[in-house]
Each structure stands twice: as structure tokens, then as C-alpha cells.
């Protein structure tokens, strides 16, 4: 649509507005879509990682419990009553035999009660033809039962024996390798509680249609809760088990959790498997991808809906703006045409108090008032100072972020929960203070609290090799407002450039003092003293020259940054000066403060 007749191709304001909105929104939308996609990938990776860690942890705990049961079983093979009944039976009287069996029952009961995964403990003693059980029974041991025990030992993968849906852990004495020619002296048997294994597996994985199974040799242990869902992938899992076993053997049988994707005709599963060589078992945890990624898919649908809605809003908003600006713009163009024709007696008015009202006034009054110009120049100067202050403040870079996360990683890997807890609390306080978009000024005690969090982080990082003394400021200046992040860069500079971390006797002292200036002002001095390498007199003089000229001497100068901010805020009365320590370096920061008057409320003070 054209406003007035011209030659050549012209585009309407409406099309330009729509194009402008799309140009602005399109990169943001593309970035949002990219972030959403990467977020979905990250969530999927984290869920897979969580499942691997969960499966590995649960299998390790089960493995540890089974190993403890087998160790307890092997130790029990040296039981005196068991040896007497199995090898010295002819020397025992009937009374001694009965007493020995009762004591044996009592100890078998102790073994049974020692673990939730043991439902029964038995001792098969061929010499007395008895089965001593932890449930209080002494049953006869027939020849058929004994031959079955011998057959199981020759055909099973000891110590685990699977019979009719039950799992047994058996130890034969002596070795089971010659049972085809002789009877064992005794057999110790622990019957594994399958219901307890069901309850153990039902703790995994926490999804409605997901589940967990334990595959031991050719036996699959799956609870009724997970039986229906496992039936869907059973054939596929059984087909992949030989390949998984070969892969585990290639890695030396290490029990490392691995992720695999199972694709069926109508479902995709995220599967985590981990193998335990000590109990000859695979633990398989499976979760339908729709349960894991379903919320993200719905979120993508919502994104498309929001995108269409946003486009509609953009079009409607652009048309509305076009209607608002079209009429007054035509009026202004007509006025300009009159001026071009030499008609200078033009006075245009706009009823609404908006931007066009301002433009019409400027058109009617070509020359701005001088005091308006002075006010604008002064305002621009203030805005320039504020802009420079924000830019200087933004130069503060938390460069030890990477070291902090690496240290946190090492502590969590070492299971140092106490130090990791302290470290994350101080790191959270540190970055909360550093990144929040609050006022440009904070109370002095808040700035000191931030420095204390920083020194605590460094103390944990360097294992308390640097002793820090942080004095409490005078009571009357604790609530005095100061610019944010003026003390921490100075302390950070001491850590980075002052100390040789190979030494143990490193000290850092932060002190406060109030002095009366000759002009009658009260000056707060903050001294940061270290016993590090220090600076030469020539280096100190170079720094002093840089402070005077605001000239940087390095790529990153935290002290010069703070010095310039103090100068912008308080003028020449404030700043930083360097003094040589003995040994080390002393950095003194000076700030003019206004002390609270008697009866003044806290927080009502403002710096001079």
C-alpha cells in the first residue's frame, strides 16, 4: 500500500513491520528450537545415565549380598558339629548325635535370619542319612534324593542350582568333581528367596510399563508386576543374550552398565543391562521410550501451537501498529510537502499524547531550547558513566568456575559428602551473589559475606593450605552501601598472583579501619594483605602510574577495574593503592562513607 504517488516499487509499512518482527523473532525462535532439541537430547542422555547408575547400584548391592551369603556358607563348612556328624558319626552316641543336630539347626537358623534373600538353609549329611533344616525339621535323606544332589552338581553351574523355579546355592564337601565315584561328606544348601528377589526387582525402574528382570544362566527371574510388560520383549532379549554375553567376555567380564535400544513393531524400549560375573547374572532394566520421551514430545507439540499463535499475534499486532501510525504519518508527510513548497506557516497538532505528539512539537519548534540541550548533554554524560560502570562491572569473570566444577567432580567421585556439601553451599552463595540482577549497590556486610564464601571455596580447593583471616568490619559501617564486587577481585588477585601453592605457610589477612580525612570526611580503608611473592618497587610504581592514568598494564586487571569503578562512583577521593609487604603485598582500598547519625535507622545511610 502506498502513502503517496511515487515511481518504482514500494513496500507498505505493514509489510515492513511484519518483516521486521519476523527478522527479530526468527533467530530467537530458531535458538529456542535448537535449545529445546538439545535439551531433549540431554534429558534422554541423563535418563539413560540414571538408569545405568540405578541398575549398576542395585546389581552391586545384590551381588554383595550373595557374596556375603556364599562366604558365610563356606565358613560354616568348618562347623564342628557338621564335621562330627559327617565324618565321625560312628564315634557318636545317639544322645551326642541328637545334640549335635540341634546345635547345627540353631546355626543354620542364624544363617537363614542373616539375609532377606535366604528362605531356608539345609545340611545334607549322607553318613547319618539326614537332612538338617533351619526350619526345625530333621528329614531322612534317601538314596534317590542323594543321587539327585550329585546329578545336580555335575550338570549345574555351581554354586547356583536352578530347580523347578527355585534357586539354590550349594557347597559340596569335598570337591564335587568326583561325585560320580563317591558320595559327598555333606552338602550345604541355601535356598534363595524368590519372592524377596521379586520385591528387589520391583524397586526398578519406576515407570508404569517398565520393569527389571534378572537372567541367571537359562533362568529368568521376573516378578508378577513386570511379567506382562517383559513378555513383550522377552523373545527379543533372549535372542540378544548370547551376543551380550560375548560382548561382556570381550571386556573381561567387567560389570559395566550398558545401554541398548530395542525396537519392536509397535514399541521402542530404552534398555540398560549390567552383568555380574560373580553371580553369573544379567540384570536388564527396560523402559518404553514413550514414557521417557512422551512429555518432551508433548512439549514439542505445544511449541508448534505456541509458534502458530505467536505468528498470528505478530500479524495482528503489526496491522494494529500500522493503523495507529498510518494516519498521523500521512499528516506529517503533507506538512513536509508544504514546507518543501515554501509554505512555512504550518502548524500541525496531534490530540493523543504519544510519540507523534512529540514529533509534531519538534516540527513546530525547530530549534530546541538551550536549557533543554544542556539537560540532554548532562543526562547523556550520566548515562555514559552508568554505561561504563556496567561495562566495567561485567568484566569481572568468575574464571575459577571450571576448576570449581572439576573439584566438585573429584569430591563426589571420592564420596567426600561432607566437603562436597560445604563446597556446593558456598559455591551456590558465590554465584547467586555474582549473577543476580539486583541494585548496583549492596551493603558492605553483604559484600564481605560474598568474600567469605569465596575464601571458603578456595580453602576447600587448596586443602586449607592458605590461612585466611577476615576481620569483622566496624559496626557503624556494616550497612553502608558500596558498589557490588569491589572486594572479591582484590582477594582473587592475591590467590592468582600472590601465592606459590607449593608452600604450606600461605596467609591472607583482610582488615578494616576508619580514618578521618583532612576535609572532615570519614574514610573506610580495607586492607588485603598476603605473604606471597609480592611485587618489586618498579612493578608497584608501574601500577601506581596505571592507577593515575587509568591505563591497563595487563590483559586482565581486576584491581584497575575496581579502581576505575570507585573513581566513577566517588570521584578522586576513592581508589586503590599498593604497598610493599614484608613479605608479600598490601592492597588498600579507600572509600568515603557517611556514618549514621544518632537515632538513624539502619539502611538509611548513603555513601558520600
XYZ file of C-alpha atoms in Angstrom:
608
model
C 0.000 0.000 0.000
C 1.392 3.454 -0.984
C 1.092 6.622 1.059
C 1.516 8.917 -1.896
C 2.315 8.643 -5.542
C 5.926 7.787 -6.370
C 7.686 5.841 -9.027
C 9.354 2.481 -8.571
C 8.415 -0.486 -6.445
C 7.452 0.420 -2.874
C 6.604 -1.734 0.111
C 3.906 -0.818 2.578
C 4.598 -0.059 6.201
C 2.540 -3.113 7.159
C 4.768 -5.491 5.160
C 7.876 -3.861 6.594
C 6.560 -4.182 10.130
C 5.725 -7.850 9.616
C 9.148 -8.436 8.070
C 10.860 -6.604 10.932
C 9.009 -8.618 13.554
C 9.846 -11.855 11.776
C 13.509 -10.893 11.426
C 13.662 -10.229 15.161
C 11.655 -13.261 16.236
C 13.023 -15.833 13.768
C 16.547 -16.087 15.282
C 15.071 -16.245 18.776
C 12.645 -18.938 17.677
C 15.418 -20.876 15.924
C 17.565 -20.605 19.027
C 14.658 -21.761 21.183
C 14.033 -24.743 18.897
C 17.731 -25.609 18.983
C 17.856 -25.327 22.765
C 14.707 -27.429 23.026
C 16.165 -30.126 20.807
C 19.465 -30.150 22.670
C 17.564 -30.172 25.937
C 15.600 -33.208 24.809
C 18.835 -34.966 23.890
C 20.356 -34.012 27.209
C 17.306 -35.263 29.127
C 17.412 -38.556 27.244
C 21.121 -38.935 27.980
C 20.595 -38.103 31.643
C 17.731 -40.591 31.920
C 19.902 -43.268 30.306
C 22.734 -42.394 32.656
C 20.387 -42.504 35.633
C 19.062 -45.915 34.584
C 22.617 -47.234 34.148
C 23.656 -45.959 37.550
C 20.488 -47.310 39.141
C 20.875 -50.754 37.567
C 24.580 -50.937 38.438
C 23.893 -49.887 42.026
C 21.105 -52.385 42.573
C 23.020 -55.239 40.975
C 26.108 -54.382 43.018
C 24.070 -54.465 46.216
C 22.558 -57.827 45.216
C 25.983 -59.105 44.227
C 27.429 -58.017 47.566
C 24.614 -59.756 49.449
C 25.053 -63.003 47.502
C 28.810 -62.934 48.021
C 28.282 -62.405 51.729
C 25.888 -65.372 51.796
C 28.409 -67.589 49.993
C 31.267 -66.501 52.280
C 29.096 -67.284 55.296
C 28.249 -70.650 53.747
C 31.920 -71.526 53.154
C 32.844 -70.514 56.692
C 30.073 -72.753 58.027
C 31.681 -75.782 56.348
C 34.218 -75.821 59.201
C 31.464 -76.249 61.800
C 32.473 -78.845 64.421
C 29.042 -80.469 64.686
C 28.811 -80.721 60.892
C 32.230 -82.393 60.729
C 31.352 -84.750 63.618
C 28.053 -85.840 62.051
C 29.557 -86.288 58.584
C 32.921 -87.858 59.332
C 32.854 -89.145 62.963
C 29.297 -90.403 63.108
C 30.291 -93.941 64.272
C 32.012 -92.495 67.348
C 28.964 -90.533 68.498
C 26.339 -91.878 70.824
C 22.693 -91.391 69.950
C 22.447 -88.597 72.507
C 25.536 -86.812 71.125
C 24.126 -87.165 67.601
C 20.823 -85.570 68.591
C 22.515 -82.723 70.470
C 24.855 -82.078 67.514
C 21.895 -81.916 65.124
C 20.075 -79.416 67.366
C 23.123 -77.172 67.556
C 23.506 -77.488 63.805
C 19.851 -76.473 63.361
C 20.364 -73.411 65.540
C 23.331 -72.232 63.493
C 21.508 -72.895 60.246
C 18.671 -70.733 61.565
C 21.172 -67.959 62.241
C 22.369 -68.183 58.657
C 18.787 -68.025 57.393
C 17.983 -64.974 59.511
C 21.167 -63.190 58.419
C 19.742 -62.278 54.991
C 16.373 -61.396 53.491
C 17.322 -63.400 50.429
C 17.619 -66.770 52.253
C 14.340 -68.632 52.676
C 15.882 -71.824 54.065
C 19.270 -73.317 54.980
C 19.890 -77.079 54.907
C 22.683 -79.547 55.512
C 22.562 -82.885 53.696
C 24.602 -85.454 55.706
C 24.830 -88.866 53.966
C 26.649 -90.551 56.880
C 23.616 -90.155 59.175
C 21.161 -90.166 56.225
C 19.551 -86.977 57.481
C 18.639 -83.529 56.180
C 19.044 -80.903 58.909
C 16.997 -77.790 58.077
C 16.792 -74.305 59.533
C 13.018 -74.639 59.860
C 13.484 -77.150 62.733
C 12.944 -80.326 60.766
C 15.291 -83.297 60.513
C 14.184 -85.281 57.470
C 15.513 -88.573 56.178
C 17.951 -88.426 53.272
C 17.072 -91.179 50.848
C 19.271 -92.573 48.135
C 17.152 -91.065 45.389
C 17.484 -87.585 46.904
C 21.240 -88.033 47.334
C 21.722 -89.176 43.743
C 19.725 -86.146 42.583
C 22.065 -83.859 44.569
C 25.069 -85.500 42.923
C 23.494 -85.195 39.492
C 22.774 -81.503 40.053
C 26.413 -80.898 40.976
C 27.650 -82.487 37.755
C 25.177 -80.693 35.483
C 24.735 -77.255 37.115
C 26.973 -74.198 37.134
C 27.915 -74.184 40.803
C 27.356 -72.709 43.287
C 23.933 -71.825 41.782
C 21.452 -74.587 41.055
C 18.065 -73.907 39.451
C 15.343 -76.480 40.061
C 11.640 -76.109 39.321
C 11.616 -72.324 39.625
C 13.744 -72.278 42.796
C 17.351 -71.137 43.197
C 19.806 -72.903 45.486
C 23.358 -72.074 46.494
C 25.165 -75.336 47.242
C 28.583 -76.215 48.549
C 29.784 -79.828 48.347
C 32.424 -81.258 50.609
C 34.737 -82.489 49.411
C 35.025 -81.189 45.835
C 32.068 -82.110 43.608
C 34.262 -83.242 40.739
C 34.480 -86.880 41.872
C 30.859 -87.380 42.890
C 30.415 -89.905 40.119
C 32.503 -92.423 42.138
C 31.712 -91.485 45.741
C 29.216 -89.711 47.995
C 29.958 -86.264 49.454
C 30.639 -85.978 53.193
C 27.974 -83.290 53.340
C 26.209 -80.692 51.203
C 25.355 -77.199 52.462
C 22.394 -75.633 50.710
C 20.966 -72.114 50.890
C 17.584 -71.727 49.241
C 17.275 -68.255 47.736
C 14.002 -66.476 48.473
C 12.480 -65.870 45.039
C 9.738 -63.595 46.498
C 12.497 -61.458 48.014
C 14.114 -61.199 44.564
C 10.712 -60.198 43.178
C 10.455 -57.395 45.733
C 14.027 -56.371 44.920
C 13.294 -56.164 41.186
C 10.021 -54.315 41.718
C 12.017 -51.354 43.023
C 13.212 -50.789 39.458
C 12.791 -48.766 37.284
C 9.927 -46.537 38.484
C 7.933 -46.402 35.216
C 4.453 -47.821 34.722
C 5.183 -50.057 31.720
C 8.876 -50.527 32.504
C 10.426 -53.302 34.509
C 13.513 -55.216 35.572
C 14.487 -58.860 35.219
C 17.368 -60.974 36.461
C 18.661 -63.551 33.995
C 20.838 -66.259 35.586
C 22.060 -68.989 33.265
C 18.848 -70.046 31.487
C 16.532 -68.904 34.266
C 14.691 -65.592 34.089
C 13.501 -64.052 37.340
C 10.706 -61.538 36.811
C 8.003 -60.511 39.265
C 4.313 -60.646 38.512
C 4.282 -56.848 38.448
C 6.686 -56.811 35.482
C 5.741 -60.137 33.872
C 3.214 -58.704 31.414
C 5.495 -55.916 30.194
C 8.516 -58.242 29.939
C 6.547 -60.708 27.841
C 6.501 -58.133 25.035
C 10.290 -58.021 24.755
C 11.152 -61.490 26.053
C 11.855 -63.069 22.670
C 13.997 -60.143 21.578
C 16.012 -60.162 24.820
C 16.595 -63.920 24.703
C 17.833 -63.564 21.124
C 20.317 -60.851 22.131
C 21.616 -62.521 25.308
C 24.324 -64.612 23.544
C 25.680 -61.504 21.804
C 25.629 -59.584 25.072
C 27.497 -62.431 26.795
C 30.182 -62.333 24.095
C 30.474 -58.585 24.441
C 30.862 -58.876 28.226
C 33.519 -61.557 27.722
C 35.369 -59.256 25.322
C 35.521 -56.629 28.038
C 36.916 -59.117 30.530
C 33.573 -59.746 32.206
C 33.577 -56.283 33.785
C 30.247 -55.380 35.340
C 29.698 -52.123 33.478
C 26.177 -50.914 32.735
C 25.486 -50.570 29.021
C 22.563 -49.080 27.143
C 20.830 -50.792 24.262
C 17.802 -49.867 22.156
C 15.147 -52.497 21.470
C 12.846 -51.770 18.551
C 9.668 -53.772 18.172
C 6.910 -53.356 15.625
C 4.791 -51.070 17.792
C 7.103 -50.001 20.593
C 10.630 -48.795 21.244
C 12.366 -49.551 24.520
C 15.312 -47.992 26.274
C 17.175 -50.938 27.792
C 20.010 -50.976 30.307
C 21.869 -54.169 31.065
C 24.653 -54.926 33.508
C 26.415 -58.254 34.037
C 27.749 -59.635 37.316
C 30.417 -62.322 36.801
C 30.391 -63.284 40.465
C 26.741 -64.405 40.449
C 26.614 -65.222 36.696
C 23.627 -62.930 36.184
C 22.419 -60.226 33.823
C 20.193 -57.503 35.214
C 18.071 -55.967 32.471
C 16.098 -52.766 33.042
C 13.728 -51.705 30.268
C 11.560 -48.619 29.839
C 9.285 -47.699 26.908
C 10.612 -44.613 25.161
C 7.138 -43.118 25.108
C 7.189 -42.951 28.913
C 10.622 -41.333 28.931
C 10.258 -39.001 25.963
C 6.460 -38.615 25.984
C 6.458 -35.333 27.948
C 9.101 -33.933 25.599
C 7.024 -34.898 22.571
C 4.015 -33.137 24.084
C 6.249 -30.147 24.728
C 7.214 -30.082 21.041
C 3.516 -30.100 20.145
C 2.959 -27.194 22.489
C 5.881 -25.399 20.847
C 4.243 -25.706 17.422
C 0.970 -24.462 18.819
C 2.671 -21.515 20.503
C 4.570 -20.758 17.281
C 1.364 -20.568 15.245
C -0.277 -18.461 17.900
C 2.747 -16.146 18.042
C 2.712 -15.707 14.271
C -0.966 -14.796 14.381
C -0.296 -12.308 17.172
C 2.602 -10.803 15.181
C 0.402 -10.284 12.142
C -2.413 -8.758 14.197
C -0.029 -6.563 16.159
C 1.724 -5.379 13.003
C -1.597 -4.449 11.414
C -2.706 -2.641 14.570
C 0.524 -0.620 14.691
C 0.162 0.100 11.001
C -3.300 1.570 11.546
C -2.068 3.634 14.502
C 0.859 5.235 12.697
C -0.583 5.463 9.154
C -2.926 8.466 9.608
C -0.608 10.757 11.635
C 2.269 9.832 9.319
C 0.292 10.983 6.267
C -0.459 14.239 8.052
C 3.229 14.800 8.796
C 4.218 13.987 5.193
C 1.672 16.594 3.983
C 3.219 19.192 6.303
C 6.709 18.404 4.969
C 5.422 18.854 1.410
C 4.091 22.318 2.300
C 7.498 23.241 3.722
C 9.132 21.962 0.531
C 6.800 24.253 -1.414
C 7.870 27.216 0.694
C 4.782 27.402 2.848
C 6.367 27.978 6.283
C 3.212 28.944 8.143
C 2.464 25.363 9.031
C 1.232 24.289 12.395
C 0.226 20.690 12.946
C -1.437 19.299 16.057
C -1.926 15.832 17.448
C -4.571 15.125 20.064
C -3.081 11.955 21.523
C -0.187 12.306 23.921
C 2.132 9.832 22.191
C 5.302 9.834 20.077
C 3.606 11.674 17.214
C 2.679 14.457 19.610
C 6.393 14.782 20.391
C 7.308 14.714 16.686
C 4.724 17.366 15.866
C 6.079 19.627 18.575
C 9.605 19.218 17.228
C 8.376 20.009 13.784
C 6.668 23.177 15.015
C 9.671 24.237 17.093
C 12.774 23.523 15.007
C 15.184 24.979 17.474
C 15.308 23.325 20.885
C 15.690 25.432 23.971
C 19.200 25.852 25.276
C 18.409 24.593 28.756
C 16.873 21.506 27.112
C 20.126 20.957 25.221
C 22.168 21.393 28.409
C 19.886 18.978 30.240
C 20.233 16.411 27.451
C 24.046 16.764 27.414
C 24.174 16.332 31.199
C 21.814 13.386 31.052
C 23.903 11.756 28.337
C 27.002 12.169 30.491
C 25.334 10.464 33.447
C 24.062 7.677 31.228
C 27.543 7.305 29.752
C 29.041 6.956 33.233
C 26.410 4.399 34.216
C 27.016 2.505 30.984
C 30.761 2.482 31.611
C 30.193 1.350 35.184
C 28.058 -1.559 33.993
C 30.629 -2.452 31.385
C 33.420 -2.445 33.950
C 31.330 -4.497 36.330
C 30.589 -7.034 33.594
C 34.353 -7.550 33.073
C 34.524 -9.458 36.334
C 34.856 -13.015 35.161
C 34.441 -15.955 37.584
C 37.428 -17.656 35.960
C 37.685 -20.405 38.545
C 34.250 -21.792 37.531
C 35.859 -24.672 35.638
C 38.255 -25.529 38.478
C 35.366 -25.444 40.947
C 33.271 -27.899 38.963
C 36.286 -30.156 38.439
C 36.979 -30.105 42.198
C 33.321 -30.873 42.899
C 33.577 -33.766 40.457
C 36.618 -35.151 42.293
C 34.926 -34.849 45.703
C 31.759 -36.573 44.547
C 33.820 -39.272 42.847
C 35.698 -39.798 46.134
C 32.367 -39.832 48.048
C 33.550 -36.893 50.154
C 29.979 -35.941 51.040
C 30.821 -33.534 53.847
C 33.210 -31.347 51.856
C 31.057 -31.618 48.744
C 28.059 -30.369 50.746
C 30.012 -27.416 52.155
C 31.551 -26.689 48.771
C 28.237 -26.617 46.878
C 26.642 -24.389 49.523
C 29.437 -21.827 49.309
C 29.609 -22.120 45.506
C 25.858 -21.533 45.286
C 26.092 -18.468 47.556
C 29.015 -17.202 45.471
C 27.293 -17.424 42.096
C 23.943 -16.273 43.415
C 25.598 -13.062 44.536
C 27.702 -12.786 41.386
C 24.912 -13.223 38.832
C 21.811 -11.700 40.370
C 20.456 -8.578 38.686
C 19.859 -6.522 41.775
C 20.799 -2.975 42.672
C 24.206 -1.711 41.728
C 24.906 -1.093 45.403
C 24.878 -3.557 48.274
C 25.549 -3.329 51.959
C 29.165 -3.698 52.980
C 28.374 -6.733 55.116
C 26.821 -8.441 52.060
C 29.988 -7.814 50.063
C 32.041 -9.234 52.937
C 29.761 -12.258 53.138
C 30.407 -12.847 49.430
C 34.177 -12.646 50.004
C 33.857 -15.067 52.900
C 32.096 -17.570 50.608
C 34.881 -17.120 48.044
C 37.644 -17.743 50.613
C 35.806 -20.803 51.950
C 35.685 -22.192 48.404
C 39.398 -21.576 47.976
C 40.141 -23.113 51.388
C 38.403 -26.318 50.328
C 40.068 -26.196 46.953
C 43.608 -25.841 48.357
C 43.027 -28.097 51.397
C 43.434 -25.236 53.927
C 47.000 -24.520 52.806
C 46.071 -20.853 52.758
C 45.030 -19.463 56.121
C 42.577 -16.605 55.770
C 41.818 -14.060 58.468
C 38.756 -11.970 57.686
C 38.076 -9.340 60.312
C 34.595 -8.101 61.113
C 34.062 -4.536 59.875
C 33.206 -1.784 62.366
C 29.582 -1.931 63.423
C 28.776 1.549 62.139
C 29.767 0.783 58.518
C 28.262 -2.674 58.053
C 25.096 -1.321 56.485
C 26.887 1.321 54.370
C 26.039 0.801 50.666
C 29.010 0.137 48.384
C 29.285 -0.918 44.712
C 28.951 -4.629 44.173
C 32.044 -6.783 43.569
C 34.761 -4.414 44.681
C 36.479 -6.577 47.299
C 36.357 -10.060 45.802
C 38.522 -9.204 42.719
C 41.256 -7.944 45.064
C 41.170 -11.131 47.125
C 41.061 -13.186 43.930
C 44.140 -11.352 42.667
C 46.013 -12.420 45.819
C 45.159 -16.060 45.181
C 46.072 -15.917 41.491
C 49.281 -13.894 41.567
C 50.429 -13.735 45.184
C 50.831 -17.304 46.331
C 53.073 -20.155 45.375
C 50.755 -23.072 46.098
C 53.686 -25.413 46.684
C 54.199 -23.685 50.051
C 52.190 -24.517 53.138
C 52.552 -21.309 55.123
C 50.352 -19.037 52.986
C 48.395 -16.359 54.826
C 45.817 -13.808 53.737
C 44.516 -11.074 56.026
C 41.584 -8.734 55.328
C 41.185 -5.848 57.743
C 39.040 -2.715 58.115
C 39.725 0.679 59.631
C 38.075 4.120 59.798
C 40.090 7.298 59.371
C 39.245 10.993 59.463
C 40.262 12.778 56.250
C 41.612 16.357 56.366
C 38.411 17.542 54.646
C 36.399 16.180 57.561
C 35.169 13.110 55.707
C 35.242 9.650 57.215
C 37.232 7.245 55.060
C 36.865 3.456 55.231
C 40.086 1.608 54.453
C 40.016 -2.078 53.537
C 43.457 -3.694 53.539
C 44.076 -7.039 51.822
C 47.478 -8.334 52.948
C 49.215 -11.533 51.774
C 52.614 -13.046 52.436
C 53.090 -14.194 48.846
C 55.668 -13.288 46.219
C 54.756 -9.597 46.221
C 55.944 -7.009 43.696
C 59.166 -5.164 43.156
C 59.315 -1.423 43.726
C 59.426 -0.909 39.990
C 56.313 -3.040 39.485
C 54.492 -1.176 42.246
C 55.402 2.149 40.668
C 54.118 0.874 37.296
C 50.819 0.023 38.929
C 50.587 3.421 40.616
C 51.145 5.078 37.262
C 48.387 2.939 35.743
C 46.035 3.974 38.568
C 46.772 7.640 37.896
C 46.283 7.371 34.142
C 43.621 4.605 34.051
C 45.958 2.743 31.727
C 45.809 -1.095 31.784
C 49.137 -2.912 32.154
C 47.869 -6.431 31.548
C 45.110 -8.095 29.564
C 43.049 -8.617 32.718
C 43.480 -6.146 35.565
C 40.998 -6.772 38.344
C 42.499 -4.098 40.571
C 42.406 -1.468 37.832
C 38.801 -2.431 37.150
C 37.821 -1.845 40.782
C 39.897 1.348 40.929
C 38.061 2.846 37.936
C 34.658 1.887 39.351
C 35.450 3.567 42.650
C 36.627 6.674 40.796
C 33.420 6.791 38.767
C 31.319 6.345 41.896
C 33.070 8.555 44.456
C 35.485 10.681 42.469
C 39.160 11.201 43.258
C 38.590 10.654 46.984
C 38.332 6.887 46.489
C 40.585 4.348 44.882
C 43.233 1.689 45.421
C 46.853 1.970 46.419
C 49.585 -0.667 46.653
C 52.148 -1.055 49.416
C 55.004 -3.486 49.718
C 54.589 -6.037 52.478
C 57.282 -7.821 54.400
C 56.858 -10.203 52.676
C 54.005 -10.079 50.192
C 51.802 -7.222 49.073
C 49.234 -4.967 50.709
C 46.318 -3.649 48.635
C 44.431 -0.820 50.367
C 41.011 0.255 49.146
C 39.713 3.639 50.340
C 36.038 4.625 50.262
C 34.385 7.756 51.703
C 31.453 6.841 53.935
C 28.796 8.700 55.812
C 28.339 7.284 59.279
C 24.790 7.004 60.639
C 23.765 9.767 62.930
C 22.483 9.059 66.403
C 18.979 7.575 66.185
C 19.198 6.970 62.428
C 17.669 3.739 61.197
C 19.869 1.088 59.673
C 19.895 1.084 55.902
C 19.216 4.851 55.707
C 22.884 5.696 55.177
C 24.298 6.512 51.808
C 27.895 6.979 50.751
C 29.209 10.484 50.256
